[in-house]
């Protein structure tokens, strides 16, 4: 029988030399009552938590390695949306039983992504219960450079990174919402199971872009958060959205709907003044991420969806809400 302390030592405590060396920030890691972090002098800390519950955020029996990746990815995506550099994270884990093969796969997926971003696991909590994973990430950024939701201004361009909609297409496949002629492509399934947090892009944009949010519940719904917090409105051209390579071959109505209200994309939606266009494209290239301009922030409140000719399109979009959606 694997005890709580054995499993922490065996699967979550790593010797300093194999650990992600964001190092100087981590003065004391796993093993004491608290971890100790020493932020770089003059920097601000960015902190965020995200919880994933089996049957709610992932399907029962989900691949453990992908789950380890995804639960950290969604947290890193929040740091990216703020423009922060990842430093460290904690992991609170409830599981019905401690199974070695599951823990080995879960920690493999988790640490592979953590190491890619120099983000060190510094502590957590472990308990028996329905499978639930809660991660808190700690990052840092220069004061005044954070990409806040309340910073959009009328006249700003609206941009989106990468592509949107393929994660939603994968979900439609699993739910058999309509007929698919071919099996689901791995790349499309990966958009749902193993999202790529846009950490480098977020860090590059800090100080240049104005407002940003990461797209977890659908582009339109998440953009509305920026609009509300900033006291502005927007129009978005629904035919300018960069559709995922798999969604791109589906009819326009589905591209529009899944692109705007898909969810689970973990791309960044951000605004910037038009004078920064060239700079934004350069920064995105340096971060090896594509970016597309999809609309404009306007003074009049509300989100207007238009087509390429500027004519209004009524899509009756709903974004995901845990307490409203069955
Ligand atoms: P406490 O009783 O003070 O809450 P615990 O006995 O729960 O401490 O944990 C012992 C050490 O192991 C602590 O440093 C804690 O942060 C760490 N820890 C517990 N669970 C995890 C986990 N799932 N991942 C990483 N570290 C963990
Ligand atoms: Mg404890």
Coordinates of C-alpha atoms and ligand atoms in Angstrom, one line a residue:
X1 CA 0.0 0.0 0.0
X2 CA 1.3 3.4 -1.0
X3 CA 1.0 5.9 1.9
X4 CA 0.4 9.6 1.4
X5 CA 4.0 10.5 2.2
X6 CA 5.5 7.7 0.1
X7 CA 3.5 8.8 -2.9
X8 CA 4.6 12.5 -2.5
X9 CA 8.2 11.4 -2.2
X10 CA 8.0 8.9 -5.1
X11 CA 6.0 10.9 -7.6
X12 CA 6.1 14.6 -6.8
X13 CA 9.5 15.3 -5.0
X14 CA 12.4 15.5 -7.4
X15 CA 16.1 16.0 -6.7
X16 CA 17.3 19.6 -7.4
X17 CA 19.2 18.5 -10.5
X18 CA 16.1 17.1 -12.4
X19 CA 13.8 19.8 -11.3
X20 CA 12.9 22.8 -13.4
X21 CA 15.5 25.4 -12.5
X22 CA 13.4 28.6 -12.3
X23 CA 15.6 28.1 -9.3
X24 CA 16.6 31.4 -7.7
X25 CA 13.0 32.1 -6.9
X26 CA 12.5 28.9 -5.0
X27 CA 14.3 29.2 -1.6
X28 CA 12.6 26.1 -0.1
X29 CA 10.5 23.5 -2.0
X30 CA 8.5 20.4 -1.0
X31 CA 8.9 19.0 2.5
X32 CA 8.2 21.8 5.1
X33 CA 5.0 23.4 6.2
X34 CA 5.4 26.1 3.6
X35 CA 7.5 26.6 0.5
X36 CA 9.6 29.8 0.4
X37 CA 9.8 32.0 -2.7
X38 CA 12.2 34.9 -3.2
X39 CA 10.7 37.1 -6.0
X40 CA 13.1 39.1 -8.1
X41 CA 13.5 42.5 -6.4
X42 CA 11.1 45.1 -7.9
X43 CA 8.9 42.5 -9.6
X44 CA 5.2 41.9 -9.0
X45 CA 3.8 38.4 -8.4
X46 CA 1.0 37.0 -10.5
X47 CA -1.0 34.2 -8.8
X48 CA -3.8 32.1 -10.1
X49 CA -5.6 28.8 -9.2
X50 CA -7.6 26.4 -11.4
X51 CA -9.4 23.3 -10.4
X52 CA -10.2 20.3 -12.6
X53 CA -12.9 17.9 -11.5
X54 CA -13.4 14.4 -13.1
X55 CA -16.7 14.3 -15.0
X56 CA -16.9 18.0 -15.1
X57 CA -13.7 19.3 -16.7
X58 CA -12.4 16.0 -18.1
X59 CA -14.0 12.6 -19.0
X60 CA -13.9 9.8 -16.5
X61 CA -10.9 7.5 -17.3
X62 CA -9.0 10.4 -19.1
X63 CA -5.4 9.6 -20.0
X64 CA -3.3 10.3 -16.9
X65 CA -0.3 11.8 -18.8
X66 CA -2.5 14.2 -20.8
X67 CA -4.4 15.1 -17.6
X68 CA -1.1 15.9 -15.8
X69 CA -0.3 18.2 -18.8
X70 CA -3.7 19.8 -19.0
X71 CA -4.1 20.7 -15.4
X72 CA -0.9 22.7 -15.4
X73 CA -1.5 24.0 -19.0
X74 CA -4.7 25.7 -18.0
X75 CA -3.0 27.4 -15.1
X76 CA 0.0 28.5 -17.2
X77 CA -2.5 29.9 -19.6
X78 CA -3.7 32.3 -16.9
X79 CA -0.2 33.5 -16.3
X80 CA 0.2 33.9 -20.1
X81 CA -3.0 36.0 -20.2
X82 CA -1.4 38.4 -17.7
X83 CA 2.0 38.5 -19.4
X84 CA 3.8 36.9 -16.4
X85 CA 6.8 34.6 -16.4
X86 CA 6.0 31.3 -14.6
X87 CA 8.1 30.5 -11.5
X88 CA 6.5 27.8 -9.4
X89 CA 3.3 25.9 -8.6
X90 CA 1.5 24.0 -5.9
X91 CA -0.6 20.8 -6.5
X92 CA -3.6 19.8 -4.4
X93 CA -4.7 16.4 -5.4
X94 CA -7.7 14.3 -4.3
X95 CA -8.0 10.8 -5.7
X96 CA -10.1 7.7 -4.9
X97 CA -7.1 5.5 -4.6
X98 CA -3.3 5.8 -5.0
X99 CA -2.4 3.7 -8.1
X100 CA 1.3 3.6 -9.1
X101 CA 0.7 3.4 -12.9
X102 CA -1.7 6.4 -12.8
X103 CA 0.6 8.5 -10.6
X104 CA 3.6 7.7 -12.8
X105 CA 1.8 8.8 -16.0
X106 CA 0.2 11.8 -14.3
X107 CA 3.5 13.1 -12.9
X108 CA 5.2 12.5 -16.3
X109 CA 2.8 14.7 -18.2
X110 CA 2.9 17.3 -15.4
X111 CA 6.7 17.6 -15.2
X112 CA 7.3 17.5 -18.9
X113 CA 5.2 20.7 -19.3
X114 CA 6.6 22.2 -16.0
X115 CA 10.2 21.8 -17.2
X116 CA 9.4 23.3 -20.6
X117 CA 8.5 26.5 -18.8
X118 CA 11.0 26.4 -15.9
X119 CA 8.1 26.1 -13.4
X120 CA 8.9 24.2 -10.2
X121 CA 6.5 22.2 -8.1
X122 CA 7.0 23.6 -4.6
X123 CA 4.3 21.9 -2.5
X124 CA 0.7 20.9 -2.3
X125 CA -1.7 18.6 -0.5
X126 CA -2.8 15.0 -1.1
X127 CA -6.0 13.4 0.1
X128 CA -8.5 10.6 -0.7
X129 CA -11.6 11.7 -2.6
X130 CA -13.2 12.0 -6.0
X131 CA -10.5 12.8 -8.6
X132 CA -9.9 16.5 -8.3
X133 CA -6.8 18.4 -9.2
X134 CA -6.2 22.0 -8.1
X135 CA -3.1 23.8 -9.1
X136 CA -1.9 27.3 -8.0
X137 CA 0.7 29.0 -10.2
X138 CA 3.1 31.7 -9.2
X139 CA 4.6 34.0 -11.8
X140 CA 6.2 37.4 -11.9
X141 CA 6.2 40.5 -14.1
X142 CA 7.4 44.1 -14.1
X143 CA 4.9 46.5 -12.4
X144 CA 2.7 48.3 -14.9
X145 CA 3.1 45.7 -17.7
X146 CA 0.3 43.3 -16.7
X147 CA -2.2 42.6 -19.5
X148 CA -5.4 43.4 -17.5
X149 CA -9.0 42.8 -18.5
X150 CA -9.9 46.4 -17.7
X151 CA -7.3 48.0 -20.0
X152 CA -9.0 47.9 -23.5
X153 CA -9.8 51.3 -25.1
X154 CA -12.0 52.3 -28.0
X155 CA -10.0 52.2 -31.2
X156 CA -7.9 49.2 -30.1
X157 CA -7.5 46.2 -32.5
X158 CA -8.6 42.9 -31.2
X159 CA -6.3 40.0 -31.8
X160 CA -6.4 36.3 -31.3
X161 CA -3.4 33.9 -31.1
X162 CA -3.1 30.5 -32.9
X163 CA -6.3 29.0 -34.0
X164 CA -9.7 28.5 -32.4
X165 CA -12.4 25.8 -32.6
X166 CA -10.6 22.5 -33.0
X167 CA -11.0 21.6 -29.3
X168 CA -14.7 22.1 -29.6
X169 CA -14.7 20.0 -32.8
X170 CA -13.1 17.2 -30.8
X171 CA -15.8 17.5 -28.1
X172 CA -18.5 17.3 -30.8
X173 CA -16.8 14.1 -32.1
X174 CA -16.8 12.5 -28.6
X175 CA -20.4 13.5 -28.0
X176 CA -21.5 12.4 -31.5
X177 CA -23.2 15.7 -32.0
X178 CA -23.2 15.1 -35.8
X179 CA -21.9 12.5 -38.2
X180 CA -18.1 12.5 -38.9
X181 CA -17.0 10.7 -42.1
X182 CA -13.4 10.1 -40.8
X183 CA -11.9 9.3 -37.4
X184 CA -10.8 12.3 -35.3
X185 CA -7.3 13.5 -36.2
X186 CA -4.8 13.3 -33.4
X187 CA -3.9 16.9 -33.7
X188 CA -7.6 17.9 -33.2
X189 CA -8.0 15.6 -30.2
X190 CA -4.8 17.1 -28.7
X191 CA -6.3 20.5 -28.9
X192 CA -8.8 19.3 -26.3
X193 CA -6.6 17.0 -24.2
X194 CA -3.3 18.7 -24.3
X195 CA -3.6 22.4 -24.9
X196 CA -0.6 24.7 -25.5
X197 CA -0.4 27.6 -23.1
X198 CA 0.8 30.7 -24.9
X199 CA 3.3 31.6 -22.2
X200 CA 6.1 33.1 -24.5
X201 CA 3.5 35.2 -26.4
X202 CA 2.0 36.5 -23.2
X203 CA 5.4 37.5 -21.8
X204 CA 6.3 39.1 -25.1
X205 CA 3.1 41.2 -25.2
X206 CA 3.4 42.5 -21.7
X207 CA 4.0 46.2 -21.8
X208 CA 2.9 46.5 -25.5
X209 CA -0.6 45.0 -25.7
X210 CA -3.3 46.5 -23.5
X211 CA -5.9 44.0 -22.4
X212 CA -5.8 40.2 -22.6
X213 CA -7.7 37.1 -21.6
X214 CA -7.1 33.4 -22.3
X215 CA -9.9 31.6 -24.1
X216 CA -11.2 28.9 -21.9
X217 CA -15.0 29.2 -22.3
X218 CA -15.2 30.5 -25.9
X219 CA -13.8 33.6 -27.6
X220 CA -17.1 35.6 -27.6
X221 CA -17.8 35.0 -24.0
X222 CA -14.3 35.6 -22.8
X223 CA -14.0 38.8 -24.9
X224 CA -17.2 40.0 -23.2
X225 CA -15.3 39.9 -19.9
X226 CA -12.7 42.4 -21.4
X227 CA -15.5 44.6 -22.7
X228 CA -17.4 44.6 -19.4
X229 CA -14.3 45.3 -17.3
X230 CA -13.1 48.0 -19.6
X231 CA -16.5 49.7 -20.1
X232 CA -16.3 49.4 -23.9
X233 CA -17.9 47.4 -26.8
X234 CA -16.5 45.7 -29.9
X235 CA -17.3 44.4 -33.3
X236 CA -15.7 41.1 -34.4
X237 CA -15.6 39.8 -38.0
X238 CA -16.7 36.1 -37.5
X239 CA -15.2 35.2 -40.9
X240 CA -11.8 36.4 -39.9
X241 CA -11.3 33.9 -37.1
X242 CA -8.3 31.7 -37.6
X243 CA -10.1 28.3 -37.6
X244 CA -8.1 25.2 -36.5
X245 CA -6.9 23.1 -39.4
X246 CA -9.6 20.5 -38.8
X247 CA -12.5 22.9 -38.3
X248 CA -11.3 24.8 -41.4
X249 CA -12.8 22.0 -43.7
X250 CA -16.3 22.2 -42.1
X251 CA -19.1 24.5 -43.3
X252 CA -19.0 28.2 -42.5
X253 CA -21.9 28.1 -40.0
X254 CA -19.9 25.6 -37.9
X255 CA -16.7 27.4 -38.2
X256 CA -18.3 30.6 -37.0
X257 CA -20.1 28.9 -34.1
X258 CA -17.2 26.8 -32.8
X259 CA -14.7 29.6 -33.4
X260 CA -16.7 32.1 -31.4
X261 CA -18.2 29.9 -28.7
X262 CA -16.1 26.7 -28.7
X263 CA -14.1 26.8 -25.5
X264 CA -11.0 24.9 -24.3
X265 CA -8.9 26.7 -27.0
X266 CA -6.4 28.3 -24.5
X267 CA -5.4 30.9 -27.0
X268 CA -4.9 34.5 -26.0
X269 CA -7.4 37.2 -27.1
X270 CA -5.9 40.6 -26.6
X271 CA -6.2 44.3 -27.6
X272 CA -3.6 46.8 -28.7
X273 CA -3.5 50.2 -30.3
X274 CA -3.3 50.2 -34.1
X275 CA 0.1 51.9 -34.0
X276 CA 1.5 48.7 -32.4
X277 CA 0.5 46.4 -35.3
X278 CA 3.9 45.8 -36.7
X279 CA 5.4 45.4 -33.2
X280 CA 2.7 42.9 -32.3
X281 CA 3.5 40.8 -35.4
X282 CA 7.2 40.9 -34.6
X283 CA 6.7 39.9 -31.0
X284 CA 4.5 37.0 -32.1
X285 CA 7.1 35.8 -34.6
X286 CA 9.7 35.9 -31.8
X287 CA 7.3 33.8 -29.7
X288 CA 6.8 31.4 -32.6
X289 CA 3.0 32.0 -32.5
X290 CA 0.7 33.2 -35.2
X291 CA -1.7 36.1 -34.4
X292 CA -4.7 37.4 -36.3
X293 CA -6.6 40.6 -36.1
X294 CA -10.4 39.9 -35.8
X295 CA -12.0 43.1 -34.8
X296 CA -12.0 46.5 -33.1
X297 CA -12.8 47.9 -29.7
X298 CA -15.6 50.5 -29.9
X299 CA -17.0 53.0 -27.4
X300 CA -20.6 51.7 -27.8
X301 CA -21.1 48.8 -25.2
X302 CA -22.0 45.3 -26.4
X303 CA -20.4 42.8 -28.7
X304 CA -21.4 43.0 -32.4
X305 CA -20.7 40.0 -34.6
X306 CA -20.3 41.0 -38.3
X307 CA -19.4 39.3 -41.5
X308 CA -16.6 40.3 -43.9
X309 CA -18.8 43.0 -45.4
X310 CA -19.6 44.5 -42.0
X311 CA -23.2 43.2 -42.0
X312 CA -24.6 42.1 -38.6
X313 CA -24.7 38.3 -38.0
X314 CA -27.0 36.9 -35.3
X315 CA -25.5 33.7 -33.9
X316 CA -27.2 33.6 -30.5
X317 CA -24.0 32.4 -28.9
X318 CA -23.8 31.0 -25.4
X319 CA -20.5 30.6 -23.6
X320 CA -19.9 27.9 -21.1
X321 CA -21.2 28.4 -17.6
X322 CA -20.9 25.7 -14.9
X323 CA -24.1 26.7 -13.2
X324 CA -26.3 27.3 -16.2
X325 CA -25.2 24.6 -18.6
X326 CA -26.2 21.0 -18.0
Ligands
LIG1 P1 0.8 19.7 6.1 O1 0.4 18.6 7.0 O2 1.7 20.7 6.7 O3 -0.3 20.2 5.2 P2 1.6 17.6 4.3 O4 2.0 16.5 5.3 O5 0.2 17.6 3.7 O6 1.9 19.0 5.0 O7 2.6 17.6 3.1 C1 4.0 17.4 3.4 C2 4.8 18.2 2.3 O8 4.5 17.6 1.0 C3 4.5 19.7 2.2 O9 5.7 20.4 1.9 C4 3.5 19.8 1.1 O10 3.6 21.0 0.5 C5 4.0 18.6 0.2 N1 3.0 18.0 -0.6 C6 1.8 17.4 -0.2 N2 1.1 17.0 -1.3 C7 1.8 17.3 -2.4 C8 1.6 17.2 -3.8 N3 0.5 16.5 -4.3 N4 2.5 17.7 -4.6 C9 3.6 18.3 -4.2 N5 3.9 18.5 -2.9 C10 3.0 18.0 -2.0
LIG2 MG1 -1.7 18.5 4.4

